[in-house]
Coordinates of C-alpha atoms in Angstrom, one line a residue:
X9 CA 0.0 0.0 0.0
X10 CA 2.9 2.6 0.6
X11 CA 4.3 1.5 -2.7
X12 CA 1.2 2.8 -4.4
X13 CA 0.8 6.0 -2.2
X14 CA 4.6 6.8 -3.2
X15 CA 4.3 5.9 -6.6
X16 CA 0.7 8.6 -6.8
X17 CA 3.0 11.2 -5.1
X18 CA 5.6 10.9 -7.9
X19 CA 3.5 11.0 -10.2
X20 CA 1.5 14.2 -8.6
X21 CA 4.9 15.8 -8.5
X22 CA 5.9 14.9 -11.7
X23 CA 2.7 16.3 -13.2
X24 CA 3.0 19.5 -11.0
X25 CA 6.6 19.4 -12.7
X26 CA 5.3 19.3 -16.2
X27 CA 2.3 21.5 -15.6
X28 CA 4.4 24.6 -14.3
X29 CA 7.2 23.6 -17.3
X30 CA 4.2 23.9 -19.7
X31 CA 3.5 27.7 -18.2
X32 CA 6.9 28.7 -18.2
X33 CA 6.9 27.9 -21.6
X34 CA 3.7 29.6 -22.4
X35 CA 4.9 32.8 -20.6
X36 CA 7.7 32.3 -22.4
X37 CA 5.9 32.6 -25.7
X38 CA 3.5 35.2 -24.5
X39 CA 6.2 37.3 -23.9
X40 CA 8.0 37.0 -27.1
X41 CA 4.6 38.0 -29.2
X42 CA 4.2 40.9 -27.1
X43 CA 8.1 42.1 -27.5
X44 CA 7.7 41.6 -30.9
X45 CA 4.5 43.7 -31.1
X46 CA 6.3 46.2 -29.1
X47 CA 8.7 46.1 -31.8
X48 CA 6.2 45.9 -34.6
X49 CA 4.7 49.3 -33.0
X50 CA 7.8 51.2 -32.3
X51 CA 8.5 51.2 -36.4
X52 CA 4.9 52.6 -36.7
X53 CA 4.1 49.3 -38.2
X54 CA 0.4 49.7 -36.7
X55 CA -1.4 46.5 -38.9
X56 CA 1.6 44.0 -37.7
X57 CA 1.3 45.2 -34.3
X58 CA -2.8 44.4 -34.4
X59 CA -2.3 41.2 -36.3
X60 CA 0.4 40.1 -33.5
X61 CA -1.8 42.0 -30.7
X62 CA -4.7 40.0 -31.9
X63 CA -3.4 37.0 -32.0
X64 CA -2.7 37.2 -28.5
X65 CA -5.7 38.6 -26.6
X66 CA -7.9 35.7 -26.0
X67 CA -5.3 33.8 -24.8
X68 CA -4.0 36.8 -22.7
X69 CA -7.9 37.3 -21.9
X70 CA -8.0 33.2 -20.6
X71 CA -4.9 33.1 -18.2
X72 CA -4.3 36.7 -17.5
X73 CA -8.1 38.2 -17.2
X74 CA -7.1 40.5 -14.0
X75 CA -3.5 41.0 -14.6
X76 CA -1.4 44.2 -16.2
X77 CA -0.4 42.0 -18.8
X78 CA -4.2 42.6 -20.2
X79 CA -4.2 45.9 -19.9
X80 CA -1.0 46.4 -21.4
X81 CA -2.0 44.3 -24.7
X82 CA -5.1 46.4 -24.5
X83 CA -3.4 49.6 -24.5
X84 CA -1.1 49.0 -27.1
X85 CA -3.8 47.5 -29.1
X86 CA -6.6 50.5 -28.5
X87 CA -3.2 52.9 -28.9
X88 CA -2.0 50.8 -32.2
X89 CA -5.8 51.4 -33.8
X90 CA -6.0 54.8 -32.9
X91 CA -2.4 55.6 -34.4
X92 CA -4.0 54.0 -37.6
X93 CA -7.2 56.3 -37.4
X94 CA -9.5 53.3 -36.5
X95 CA -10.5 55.3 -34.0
X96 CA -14.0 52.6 -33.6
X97 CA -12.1 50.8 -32.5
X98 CA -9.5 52.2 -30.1
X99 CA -11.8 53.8 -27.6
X100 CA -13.6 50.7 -26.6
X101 CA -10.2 48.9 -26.3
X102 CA -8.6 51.9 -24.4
X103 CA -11.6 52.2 -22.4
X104 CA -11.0 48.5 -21.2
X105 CA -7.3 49.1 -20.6
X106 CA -8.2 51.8 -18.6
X107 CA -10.7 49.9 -16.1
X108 CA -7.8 47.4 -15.6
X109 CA -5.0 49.5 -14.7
X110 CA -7.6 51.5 -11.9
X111 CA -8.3 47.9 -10.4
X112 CA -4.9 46.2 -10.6
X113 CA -3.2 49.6 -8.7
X114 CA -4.1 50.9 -5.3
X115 CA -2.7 54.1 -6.9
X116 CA -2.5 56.1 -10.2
X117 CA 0.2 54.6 -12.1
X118 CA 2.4 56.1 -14.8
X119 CA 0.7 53.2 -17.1
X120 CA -3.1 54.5 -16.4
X121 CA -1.4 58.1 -17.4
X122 CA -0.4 56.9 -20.5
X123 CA -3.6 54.9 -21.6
X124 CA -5.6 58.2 -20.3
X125 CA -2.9 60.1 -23.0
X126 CA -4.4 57.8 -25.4
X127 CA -7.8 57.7 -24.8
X128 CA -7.0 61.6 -24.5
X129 CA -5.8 61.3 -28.4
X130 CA -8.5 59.7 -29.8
X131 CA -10.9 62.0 -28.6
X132 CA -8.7 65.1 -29.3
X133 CA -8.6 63.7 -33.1
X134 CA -12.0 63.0 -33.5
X135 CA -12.9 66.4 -31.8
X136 CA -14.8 66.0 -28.6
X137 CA -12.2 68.6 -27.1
X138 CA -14.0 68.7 -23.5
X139 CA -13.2 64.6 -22.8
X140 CA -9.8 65.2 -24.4
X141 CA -9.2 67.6 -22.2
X142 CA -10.4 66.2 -19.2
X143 CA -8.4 63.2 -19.5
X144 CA -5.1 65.1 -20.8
X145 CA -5.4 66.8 -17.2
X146 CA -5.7 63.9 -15.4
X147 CA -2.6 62.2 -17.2
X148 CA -0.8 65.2 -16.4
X149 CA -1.9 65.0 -12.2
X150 CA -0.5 61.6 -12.6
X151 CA 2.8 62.7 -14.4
X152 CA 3.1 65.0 -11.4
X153 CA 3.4 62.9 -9.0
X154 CA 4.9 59.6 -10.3
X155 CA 8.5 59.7 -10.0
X156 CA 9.2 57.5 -12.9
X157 CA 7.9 60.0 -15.2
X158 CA 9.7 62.2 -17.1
X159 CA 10.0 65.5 -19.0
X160 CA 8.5 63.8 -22.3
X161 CA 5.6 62.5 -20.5
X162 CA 5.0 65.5 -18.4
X163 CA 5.4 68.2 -21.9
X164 CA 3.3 65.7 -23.9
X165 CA 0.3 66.4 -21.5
X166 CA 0.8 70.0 -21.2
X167 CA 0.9 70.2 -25.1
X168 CA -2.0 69.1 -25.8
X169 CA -3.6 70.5 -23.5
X170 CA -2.3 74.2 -24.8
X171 CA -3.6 72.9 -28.0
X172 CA -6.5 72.0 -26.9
X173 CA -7.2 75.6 -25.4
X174 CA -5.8 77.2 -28.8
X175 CA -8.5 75.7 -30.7
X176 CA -11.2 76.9 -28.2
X177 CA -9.8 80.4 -28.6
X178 CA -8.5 80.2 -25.0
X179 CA -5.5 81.9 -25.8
X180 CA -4.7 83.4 -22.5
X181 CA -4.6 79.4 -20.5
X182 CA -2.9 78.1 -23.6
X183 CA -0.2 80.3 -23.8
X184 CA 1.8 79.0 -19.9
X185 CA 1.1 75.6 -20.9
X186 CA 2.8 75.6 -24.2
X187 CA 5.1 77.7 -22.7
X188 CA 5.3 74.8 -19.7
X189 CA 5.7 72.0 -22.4
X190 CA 8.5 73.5 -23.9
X191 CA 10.3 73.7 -20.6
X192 CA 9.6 70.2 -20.0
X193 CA 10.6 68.6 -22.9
X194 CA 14.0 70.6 -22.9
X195 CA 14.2 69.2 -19.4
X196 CA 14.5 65.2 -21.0
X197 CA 17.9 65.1 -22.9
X198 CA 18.4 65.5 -26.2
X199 CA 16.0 67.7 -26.0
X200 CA 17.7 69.0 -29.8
X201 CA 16.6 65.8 -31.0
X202 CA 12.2 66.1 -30.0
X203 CA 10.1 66.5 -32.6
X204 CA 7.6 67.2 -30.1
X205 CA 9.7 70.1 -29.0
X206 CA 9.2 71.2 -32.4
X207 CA 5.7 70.8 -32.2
X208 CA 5.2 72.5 -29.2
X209 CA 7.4 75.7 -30.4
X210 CA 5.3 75.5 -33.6
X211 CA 2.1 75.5 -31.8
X212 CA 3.0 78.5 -29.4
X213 CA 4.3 80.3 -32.6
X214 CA 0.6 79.3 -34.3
X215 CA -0.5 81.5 -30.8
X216 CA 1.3 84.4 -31.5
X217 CA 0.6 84.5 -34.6
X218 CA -2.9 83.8 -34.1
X219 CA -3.0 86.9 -31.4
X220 CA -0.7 89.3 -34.1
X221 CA 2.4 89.0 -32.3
X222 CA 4.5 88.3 -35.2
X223 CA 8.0 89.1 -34.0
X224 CA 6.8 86.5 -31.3
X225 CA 5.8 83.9 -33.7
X226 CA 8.8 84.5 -36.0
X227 CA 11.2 83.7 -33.1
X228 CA 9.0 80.5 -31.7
X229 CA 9.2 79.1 -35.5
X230 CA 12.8 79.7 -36.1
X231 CA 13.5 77.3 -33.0
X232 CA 11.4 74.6 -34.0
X233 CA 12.7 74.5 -37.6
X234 CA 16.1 74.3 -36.8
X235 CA 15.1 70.9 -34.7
X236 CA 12.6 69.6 -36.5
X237 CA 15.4 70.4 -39.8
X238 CA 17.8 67.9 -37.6
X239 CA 15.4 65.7 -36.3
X240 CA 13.3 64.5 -39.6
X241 CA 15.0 66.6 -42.1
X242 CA 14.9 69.5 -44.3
X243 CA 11.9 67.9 -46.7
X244 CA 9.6 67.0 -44.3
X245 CA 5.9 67.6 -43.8
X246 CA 6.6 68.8 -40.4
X247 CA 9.3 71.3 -41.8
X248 CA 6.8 72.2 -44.6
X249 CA 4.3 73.3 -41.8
X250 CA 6.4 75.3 -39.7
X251 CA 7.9 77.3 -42.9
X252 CA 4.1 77.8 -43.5
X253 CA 3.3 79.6 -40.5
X254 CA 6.7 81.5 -40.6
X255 CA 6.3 82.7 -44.1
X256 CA 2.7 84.1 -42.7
X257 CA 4.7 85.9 -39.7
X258 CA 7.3 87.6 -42.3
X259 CA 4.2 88.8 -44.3
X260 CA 2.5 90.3 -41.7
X261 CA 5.8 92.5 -40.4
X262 CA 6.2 93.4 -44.3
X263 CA 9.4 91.1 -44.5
X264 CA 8.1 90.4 -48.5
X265 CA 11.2 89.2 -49.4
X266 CA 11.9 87.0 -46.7
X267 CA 8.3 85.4 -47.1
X268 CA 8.6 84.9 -51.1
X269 CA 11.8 83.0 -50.3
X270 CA 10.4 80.6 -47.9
X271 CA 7.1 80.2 -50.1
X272 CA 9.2 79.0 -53.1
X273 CA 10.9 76.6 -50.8
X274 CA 7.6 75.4 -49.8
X275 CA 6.3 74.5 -53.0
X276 CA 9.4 72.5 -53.8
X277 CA 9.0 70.6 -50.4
X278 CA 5.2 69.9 -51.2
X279 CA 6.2 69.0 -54.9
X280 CA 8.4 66.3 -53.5
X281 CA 6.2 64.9 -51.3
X282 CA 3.3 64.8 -53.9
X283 CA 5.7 63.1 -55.8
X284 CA 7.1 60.5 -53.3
X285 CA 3.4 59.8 -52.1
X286 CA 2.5 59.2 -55.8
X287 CA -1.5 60.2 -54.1
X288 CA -0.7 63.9 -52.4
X289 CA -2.5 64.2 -49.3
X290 CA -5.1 67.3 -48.6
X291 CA -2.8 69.5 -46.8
X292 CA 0.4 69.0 -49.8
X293 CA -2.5 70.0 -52.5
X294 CA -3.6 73.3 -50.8
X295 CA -0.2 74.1 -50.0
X296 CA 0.8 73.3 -53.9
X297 CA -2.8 75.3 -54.5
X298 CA -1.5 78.9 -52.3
X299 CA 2.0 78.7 -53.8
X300 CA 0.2 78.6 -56.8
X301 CA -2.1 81.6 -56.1
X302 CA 1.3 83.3 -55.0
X303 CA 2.8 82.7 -58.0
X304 CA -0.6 84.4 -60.2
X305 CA -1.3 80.8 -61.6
X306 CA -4.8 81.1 -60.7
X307 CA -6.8 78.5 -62.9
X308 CA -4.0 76.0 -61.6
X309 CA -4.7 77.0 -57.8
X310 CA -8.4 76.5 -58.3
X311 CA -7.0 72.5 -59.6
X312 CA -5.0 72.4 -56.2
X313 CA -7.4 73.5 -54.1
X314 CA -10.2 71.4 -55.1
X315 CA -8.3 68.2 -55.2
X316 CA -7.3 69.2 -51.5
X317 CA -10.8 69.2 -50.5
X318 CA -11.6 66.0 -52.3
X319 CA -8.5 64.5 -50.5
X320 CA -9.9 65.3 -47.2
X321 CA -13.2 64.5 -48.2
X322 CA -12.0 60.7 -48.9
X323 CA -9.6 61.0 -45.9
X324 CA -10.6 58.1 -42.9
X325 CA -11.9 59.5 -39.6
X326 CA -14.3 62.4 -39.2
X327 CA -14.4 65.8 -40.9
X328 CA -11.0 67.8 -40.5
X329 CA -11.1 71.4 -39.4
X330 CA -8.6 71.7 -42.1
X331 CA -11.4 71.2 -44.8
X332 CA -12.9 74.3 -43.7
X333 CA -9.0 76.4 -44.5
X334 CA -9.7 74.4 -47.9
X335 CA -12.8 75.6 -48.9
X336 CA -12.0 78.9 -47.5
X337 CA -8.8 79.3 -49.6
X338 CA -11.2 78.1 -52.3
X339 CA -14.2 80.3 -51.4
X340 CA -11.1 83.7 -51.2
X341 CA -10.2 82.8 -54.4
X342 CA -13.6 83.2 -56.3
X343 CA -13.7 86.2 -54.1
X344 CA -10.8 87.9 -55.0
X345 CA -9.7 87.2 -58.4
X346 CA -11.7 88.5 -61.4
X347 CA -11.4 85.8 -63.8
X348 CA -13.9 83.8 -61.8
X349 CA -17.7 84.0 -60.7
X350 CA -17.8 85.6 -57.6
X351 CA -21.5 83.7 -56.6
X352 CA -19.0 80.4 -56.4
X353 CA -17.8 81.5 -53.5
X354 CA -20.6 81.5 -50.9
X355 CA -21.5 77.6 -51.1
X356 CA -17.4 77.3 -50.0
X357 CA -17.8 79.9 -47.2
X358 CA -21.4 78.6 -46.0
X359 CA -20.0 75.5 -45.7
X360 CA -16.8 76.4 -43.9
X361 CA -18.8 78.1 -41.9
X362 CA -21.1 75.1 -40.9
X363 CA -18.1 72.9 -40.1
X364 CA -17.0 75.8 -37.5
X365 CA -19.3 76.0 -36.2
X366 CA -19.8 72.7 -35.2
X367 CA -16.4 71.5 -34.4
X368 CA -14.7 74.9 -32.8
X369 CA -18.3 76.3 -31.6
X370 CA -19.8 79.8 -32.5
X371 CA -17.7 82.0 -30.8
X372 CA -14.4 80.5 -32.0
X373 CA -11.9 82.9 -33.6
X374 CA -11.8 80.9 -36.7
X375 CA -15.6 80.9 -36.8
X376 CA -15.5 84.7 -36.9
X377 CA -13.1 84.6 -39.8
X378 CA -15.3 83.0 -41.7
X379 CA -18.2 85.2 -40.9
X380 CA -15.7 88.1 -42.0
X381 CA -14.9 86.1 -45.6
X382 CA -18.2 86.3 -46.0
X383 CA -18.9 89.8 -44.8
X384 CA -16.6 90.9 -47.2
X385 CA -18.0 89.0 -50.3
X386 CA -21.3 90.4 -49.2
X387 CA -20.0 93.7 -49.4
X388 CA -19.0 92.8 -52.8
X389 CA -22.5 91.3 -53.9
X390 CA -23.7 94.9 -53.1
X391 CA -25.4 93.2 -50.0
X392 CA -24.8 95.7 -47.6
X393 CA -27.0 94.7 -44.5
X394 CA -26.0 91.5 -44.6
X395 CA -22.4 92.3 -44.9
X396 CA -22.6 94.4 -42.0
X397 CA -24.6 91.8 -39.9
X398 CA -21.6 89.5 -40.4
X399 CA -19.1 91.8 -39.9
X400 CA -20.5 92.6 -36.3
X401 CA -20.6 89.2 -35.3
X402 CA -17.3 88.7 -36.4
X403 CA -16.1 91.7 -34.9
X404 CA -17.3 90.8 -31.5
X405 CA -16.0 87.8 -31.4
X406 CA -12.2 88.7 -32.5
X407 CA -12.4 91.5 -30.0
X408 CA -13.1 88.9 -26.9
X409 CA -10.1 86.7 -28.1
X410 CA -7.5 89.9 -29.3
X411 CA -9.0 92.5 -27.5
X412 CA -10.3 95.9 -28.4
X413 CA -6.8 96.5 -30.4
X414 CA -6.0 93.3 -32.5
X415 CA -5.2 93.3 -36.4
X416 CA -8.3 90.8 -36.8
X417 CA -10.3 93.8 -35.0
X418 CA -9.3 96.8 -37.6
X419 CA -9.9 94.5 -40.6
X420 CA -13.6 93.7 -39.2
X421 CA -13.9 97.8 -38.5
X422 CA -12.8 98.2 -42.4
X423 CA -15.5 96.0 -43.5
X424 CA -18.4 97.2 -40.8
X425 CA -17.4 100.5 -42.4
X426 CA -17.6 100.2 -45.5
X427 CA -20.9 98.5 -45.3
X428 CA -21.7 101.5 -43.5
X429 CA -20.7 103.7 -45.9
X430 CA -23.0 102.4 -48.4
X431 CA -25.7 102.2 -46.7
X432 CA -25.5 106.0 -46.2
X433 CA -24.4 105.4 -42.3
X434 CA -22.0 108.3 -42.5
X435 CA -21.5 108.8 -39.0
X436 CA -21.3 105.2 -37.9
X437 CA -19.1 104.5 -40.8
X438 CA -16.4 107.6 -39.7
X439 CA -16.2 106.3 -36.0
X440 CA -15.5 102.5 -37.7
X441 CA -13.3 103.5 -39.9
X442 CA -11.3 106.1 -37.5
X443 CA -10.9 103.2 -34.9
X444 CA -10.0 100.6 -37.8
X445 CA -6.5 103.4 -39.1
X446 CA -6.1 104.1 -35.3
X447 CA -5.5 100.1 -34.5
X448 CA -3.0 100.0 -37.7
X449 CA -1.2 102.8 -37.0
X450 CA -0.3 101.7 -33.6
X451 CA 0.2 98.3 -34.5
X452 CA 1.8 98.0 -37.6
X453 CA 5.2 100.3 -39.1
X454 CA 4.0 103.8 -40.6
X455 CA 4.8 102.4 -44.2
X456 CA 2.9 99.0 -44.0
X457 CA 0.3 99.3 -47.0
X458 CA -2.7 98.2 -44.7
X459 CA -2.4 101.7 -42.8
X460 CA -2.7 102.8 -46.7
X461 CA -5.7 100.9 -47.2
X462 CA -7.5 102.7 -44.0
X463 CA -6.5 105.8 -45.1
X464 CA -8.5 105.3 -48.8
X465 CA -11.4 103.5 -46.7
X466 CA -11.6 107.0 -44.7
X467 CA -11.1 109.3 -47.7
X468 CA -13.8 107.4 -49.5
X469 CA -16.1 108.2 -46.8
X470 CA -15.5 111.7 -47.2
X471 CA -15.0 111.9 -51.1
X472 CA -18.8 110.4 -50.9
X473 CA -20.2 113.7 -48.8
X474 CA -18.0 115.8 -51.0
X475 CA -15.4 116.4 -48.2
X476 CA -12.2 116.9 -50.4
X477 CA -10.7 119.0 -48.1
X478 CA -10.5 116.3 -45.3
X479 CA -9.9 113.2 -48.2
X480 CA -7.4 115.2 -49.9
X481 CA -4.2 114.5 -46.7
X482 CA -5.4 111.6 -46.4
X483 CA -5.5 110.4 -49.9
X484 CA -2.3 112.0 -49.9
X485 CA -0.5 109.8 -47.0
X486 CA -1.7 106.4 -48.8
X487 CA 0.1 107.6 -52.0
X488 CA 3.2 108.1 -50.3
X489 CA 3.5 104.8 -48.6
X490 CA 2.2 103.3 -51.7
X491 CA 5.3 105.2 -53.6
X492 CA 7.4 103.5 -51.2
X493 CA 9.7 100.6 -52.5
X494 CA 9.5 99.3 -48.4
X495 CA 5.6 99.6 -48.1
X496 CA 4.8 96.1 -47.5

């Protein structure tokens, strides 16, 4: 009898033995997938990474169903599909991740900041800005305080969460946090090396710019091209965007020159990459489209632009903000230029305005741009109420976000006034008007041609109720700095 209890205890042993041999080995493997997954990701290989992902997660599910090893699969799975613009199905999957991190850690964890980053993402890219937002601030409470975070983690939150504020028209809380982010990120060595320092000195020049203070701007996009130049090279998209924004900060200071140079170089970056992606995408064609424009090659601009628009019409996830710069370029160009029919611009601008609308909100900034494209081809169309209307909302939204003395303000003042000229508002019109040069000259160099274009606004006024005497000075100051080989 204590032969055969022996010989059952062996063989319980020995199947104990076998049994944790047979997990080591299926760790073993587990492992493996999920380093090369890891691997997979990290080269941006997103569909390997979900095939390998995939092929894991019931498994991981069965052995591992209240374990970080689940929620990390998740993560980098929900993270891998949102990467790829499948953003379906990355918010479930993140969501998940993010239940399992809360109940496997007593305490926040630098992992649950990440997923929340993630989550945070999706959202941002799909544009439900308040749940970005919200989560962005809670990964950044848990960057705080976790010790094994680091600068990177730490500017990433506070990036996005300027950006976030930017596209709200918070100007005023977005400016310390991108200012914030950049101190972070210089804070995690090379900091030369980030391309998400770039980004962040890109976005707070974007502010500046955005607020008309160019010198700002210029200096905010001179540091992140010379990283992002090092870091991804002097053709890249990323360098194509910043040389963008720049080239609009040299215009507005009158630096012509400067800004022709950098718009040629443009177009040859964008020509390159339409020709290495064989299928541009929207934001190469309208950049092809305003070189174009720059370049008086009108009829091909209009090409450009609508190709853009039908490139971000066809492009996955939901309607891009950017559309809207699309059809507005579009919509500025039927405007502008003679050679087309000015009633093809309102469809562009209505609907520009609808996407607004809906994605920024009513009082956005960019909103009231759009109202003031449309104010002004209104003006055009003879429709003088209606101009004015627009104009007014416009105006008081630009004066909220730049305050009474912003260079958005004096161009909505120009076109209320005008409006008000025509409609035989003479004394509304002259207080506009007054307040539109009195913005410009304080704002802008005494030769720059917009303080030109006042001046003719204002002498119009009076050449109408056969005031020469007070049109004539003034009439007289616009052809000077016209005459002027600086006037910009």
């Amino acid at each position: 009898m204590r032969r055969w209890i022996l010989l059952a205890l062996v063989v319980a042993v020995g199947m104990w033995g076998s049994w944790i041999m047979l997990q080591r080995h299926r760790d073993a493997v587990w492992s493996e997938s999920f380093t090369q997954a890891s691997r997979a990701f990290f080269r941006r290989d997103y569909p390997g990474t979900e095939k390998i992902l995939g092929g894991i997660l019931p498994d991981t599910e069965k052995r591992y169903p209240h374990d970080s090893r689940l929620a990390n699969v998740l993560g980098m799975l929900g993270t891998s599909y949102g990467a790829d613009h499948n953003y379906e199905q990355a918010e479930p999957i993140l969501k998940r991740a993010l239940q399992l991190y809360e109940s496997v850690s007593q305490t926040p964890s630098l992992e649950l900041g990440n997923v929340e980053m993630n989550l945070a993402a999706v959202y941002r890219d799909t544009r439900r800005l308040p749940e970005a937002e919200q989560l962005f601030s809670r990964a950044l409470a848990i960057f705080d305080k976790d010790p094994r975070a680091t600068g990177y983690d730490r500017g990433g939150a506070l990036l996005n969460l300027g950006f976030i504020c930017a596209e709200q028209g918070r100007y005023t809380e977005a400016e310390p946090l991108l200012v914030r982010s950049i101190a972070a990120y210089k804070s995690f060595p090379p900091s030369w090396m980030h391309t998400d320092l770039a980004s962040a000195f890109f976005h707070l020049g974007e502010l500046y710019r955005l607020e008309d203070r160019f010198a700002e701007a210029e200096a905010q996009y001179l540091k992140g091209l010379e990283i992002e130049e090092k870091a991804s090279g002097p053709q890249s998209k990323d360098v194509s965007d910043i040389l963008d924004g720049l080239a609009m900060a040299y215009q507005a200071q009158g630096k012509t020159s400067e800004a022709k140079q950098l718009l040629t170089r443009l177009g040859q970056i964008n020509q390159n990459l339409s020709a290495q992606a064989g299928n541009a995408d929207g934001g190469t064609l309208v950049g092809l489209g305003s070189v174009a424009k720059s370049q008086g090659k009108y009829s091909h601009a209009e090409s450009l632009y609508k190709q853009g628009i039908a490139a971000y019409e066809k492009s996955p996830g939901p309607y891009p903000v950017d559309i809207a710069l699309a059809l507005e370029d579009l919509g500025r160009l039927y405007r502008d230029k003679e050679q087309f029919n000015l009633a093809q611009a309102e469809p562009l601008f209505r609907r520009a305005l609808a996407i607004r609308e809906k994605l920024q909100g009513p009082d956005h900034p960019d909103t009231a741009a759009t109202l003031s494209d449309l104010s002004l081809l209104y003006f055009y169309e003879h429709k003088f109420a209606e101009s004015e209307k627009l104009g007014k909302r416009a105006l008081s939204i630009h004066e909220k976000a730049y305050g009474p003395e912003g260079l958005q303000v004096s161009t909505d003042l120009n076109r209320v006034g005008l409006a008000q000229r025509d409609q035989q508002k003479f004394g509304l019109a002259e207080i506009t008007l007054k307040r539109a040069l009195a913005i410009r000259e304080k704002q802008l160099s005494p030769q720059h041609s917009w303080i030109a274009v006042s001046l003719e606004n204002l002498a119009s006024l009076y050449l109408l109720q056969g005031e020469q005497d007070k049109a004539a000075p003034l009439l007289a100051r616009a052809q000077a700095i016209r005459s002027n080989p600086s006037a910009s």
